[in-house]
Short mmCIF file of C-alpha atoms in Angstrom, two decimals:
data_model
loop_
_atom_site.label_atom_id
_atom_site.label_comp_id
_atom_site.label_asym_id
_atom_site.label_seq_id
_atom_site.Cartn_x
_atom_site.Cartn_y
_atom_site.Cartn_z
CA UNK R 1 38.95 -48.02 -37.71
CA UNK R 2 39.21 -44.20 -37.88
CA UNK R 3 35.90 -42.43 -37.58
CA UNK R 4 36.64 -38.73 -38.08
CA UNK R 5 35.19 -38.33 -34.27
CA UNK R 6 38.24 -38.56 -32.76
CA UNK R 7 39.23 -35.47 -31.32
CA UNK R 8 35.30 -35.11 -29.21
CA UNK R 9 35.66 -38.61 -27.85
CA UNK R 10 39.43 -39.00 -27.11
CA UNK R 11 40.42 -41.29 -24.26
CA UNK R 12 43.34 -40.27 -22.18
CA UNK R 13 45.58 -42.73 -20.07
CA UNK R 14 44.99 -41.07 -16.52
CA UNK R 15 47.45 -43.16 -15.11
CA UNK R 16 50.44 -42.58 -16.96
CA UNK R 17 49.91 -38.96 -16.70
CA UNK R 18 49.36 -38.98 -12.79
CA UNK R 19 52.57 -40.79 -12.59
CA UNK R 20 54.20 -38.00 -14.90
CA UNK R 21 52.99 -35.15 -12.89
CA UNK R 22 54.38 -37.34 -9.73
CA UNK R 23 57.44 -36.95 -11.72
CA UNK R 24 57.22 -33.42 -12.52
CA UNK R 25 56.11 -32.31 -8.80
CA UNK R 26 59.38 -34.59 -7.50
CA UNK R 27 61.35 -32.24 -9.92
CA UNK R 28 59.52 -29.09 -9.04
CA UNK R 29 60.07 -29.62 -5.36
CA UNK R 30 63.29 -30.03 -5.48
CA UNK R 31 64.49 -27.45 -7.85
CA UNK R 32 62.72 -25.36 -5.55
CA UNK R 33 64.57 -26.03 -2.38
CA UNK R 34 67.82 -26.22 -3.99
CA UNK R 35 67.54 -23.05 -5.88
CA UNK R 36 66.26 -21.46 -2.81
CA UNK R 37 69.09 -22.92 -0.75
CA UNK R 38 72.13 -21.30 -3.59
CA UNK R 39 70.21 -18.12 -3.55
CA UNK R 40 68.72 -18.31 -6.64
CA UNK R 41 65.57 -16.42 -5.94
CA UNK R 42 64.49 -16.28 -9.65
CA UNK R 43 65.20 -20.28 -10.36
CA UNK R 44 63.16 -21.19 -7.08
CA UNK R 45 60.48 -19.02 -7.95
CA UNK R 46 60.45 -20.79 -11.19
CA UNK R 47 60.01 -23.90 -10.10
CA UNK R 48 57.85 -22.91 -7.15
CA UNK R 49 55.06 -21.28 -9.81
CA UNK R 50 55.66 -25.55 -11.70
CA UNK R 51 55.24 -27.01 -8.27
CA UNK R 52 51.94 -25.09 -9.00
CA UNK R 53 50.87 -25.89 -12.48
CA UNK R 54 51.71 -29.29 -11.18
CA UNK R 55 49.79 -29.87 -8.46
CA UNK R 56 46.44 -28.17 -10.23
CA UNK R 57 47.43 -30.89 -13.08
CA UNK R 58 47.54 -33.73 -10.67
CA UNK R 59 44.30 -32.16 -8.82
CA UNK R 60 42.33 -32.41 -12.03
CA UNK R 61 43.75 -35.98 -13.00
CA UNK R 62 42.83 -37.41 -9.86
CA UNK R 63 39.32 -35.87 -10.13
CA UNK R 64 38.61 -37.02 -13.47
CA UNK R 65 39.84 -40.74 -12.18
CA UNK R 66 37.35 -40.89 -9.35
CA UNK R 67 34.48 -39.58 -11.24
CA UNK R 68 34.48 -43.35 -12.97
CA UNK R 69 33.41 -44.81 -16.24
CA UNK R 70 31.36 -43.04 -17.68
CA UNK R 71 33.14 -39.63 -18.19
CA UNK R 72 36.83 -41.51 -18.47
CA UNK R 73 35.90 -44.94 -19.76
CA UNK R 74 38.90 -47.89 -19.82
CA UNK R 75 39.34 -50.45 -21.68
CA UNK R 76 36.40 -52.76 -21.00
CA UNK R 77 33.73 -50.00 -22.11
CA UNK R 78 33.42 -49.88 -25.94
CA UNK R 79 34.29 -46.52 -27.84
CA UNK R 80 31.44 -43.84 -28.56
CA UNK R 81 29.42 -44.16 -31.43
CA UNK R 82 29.97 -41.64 -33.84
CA UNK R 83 27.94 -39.40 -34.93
CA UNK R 84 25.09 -40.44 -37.38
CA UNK R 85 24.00 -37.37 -39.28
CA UNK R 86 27.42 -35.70 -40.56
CA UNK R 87 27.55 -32.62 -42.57
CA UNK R 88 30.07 -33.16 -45.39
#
């Protein structure tokens, strides 16, 4: 059932994005190293500033895991209410 709260109390799956951003800072590594080994200074630098964005990404993920329940609930705690006085 569709509430029209949605977008405030979105769940996201935590896991399958850590795993993505494992993914992403395999790629990242690499692409760094090998563009830095053909002389590709631009490439590497590239993919060094991913490696980055990456690694904040997996930084924040990892945070939001460990901080539990109540701030990234799974699948055994019930959805937010919505809201009871709404403003059409």
């Amino acid at each position: 059932m569709r509430t029209g709260s949605e977008p405030t109390t979105a769940r996201s799956a935590l896991r399958a994005r850590l795993w993505l951003s494992v993914w992403g800072l395999v790629w990242a590594v690499f692409g760094t190293a090998a563009f830095a080994l053909v002389g590709r200074p631009g490439w590497a630098a590239a993919c060094g500033v991913l490696w980055l964005v990456v690694t904040v990404d997996m930084t924040v993920i990892l945070k939001h895991m460990r901080e539990g329940p109540h701030y990234q609930p799974g699948r055994d705690i019930p959805p937010y209410r919505p809201p009871e006085n709404r403003s059409r």
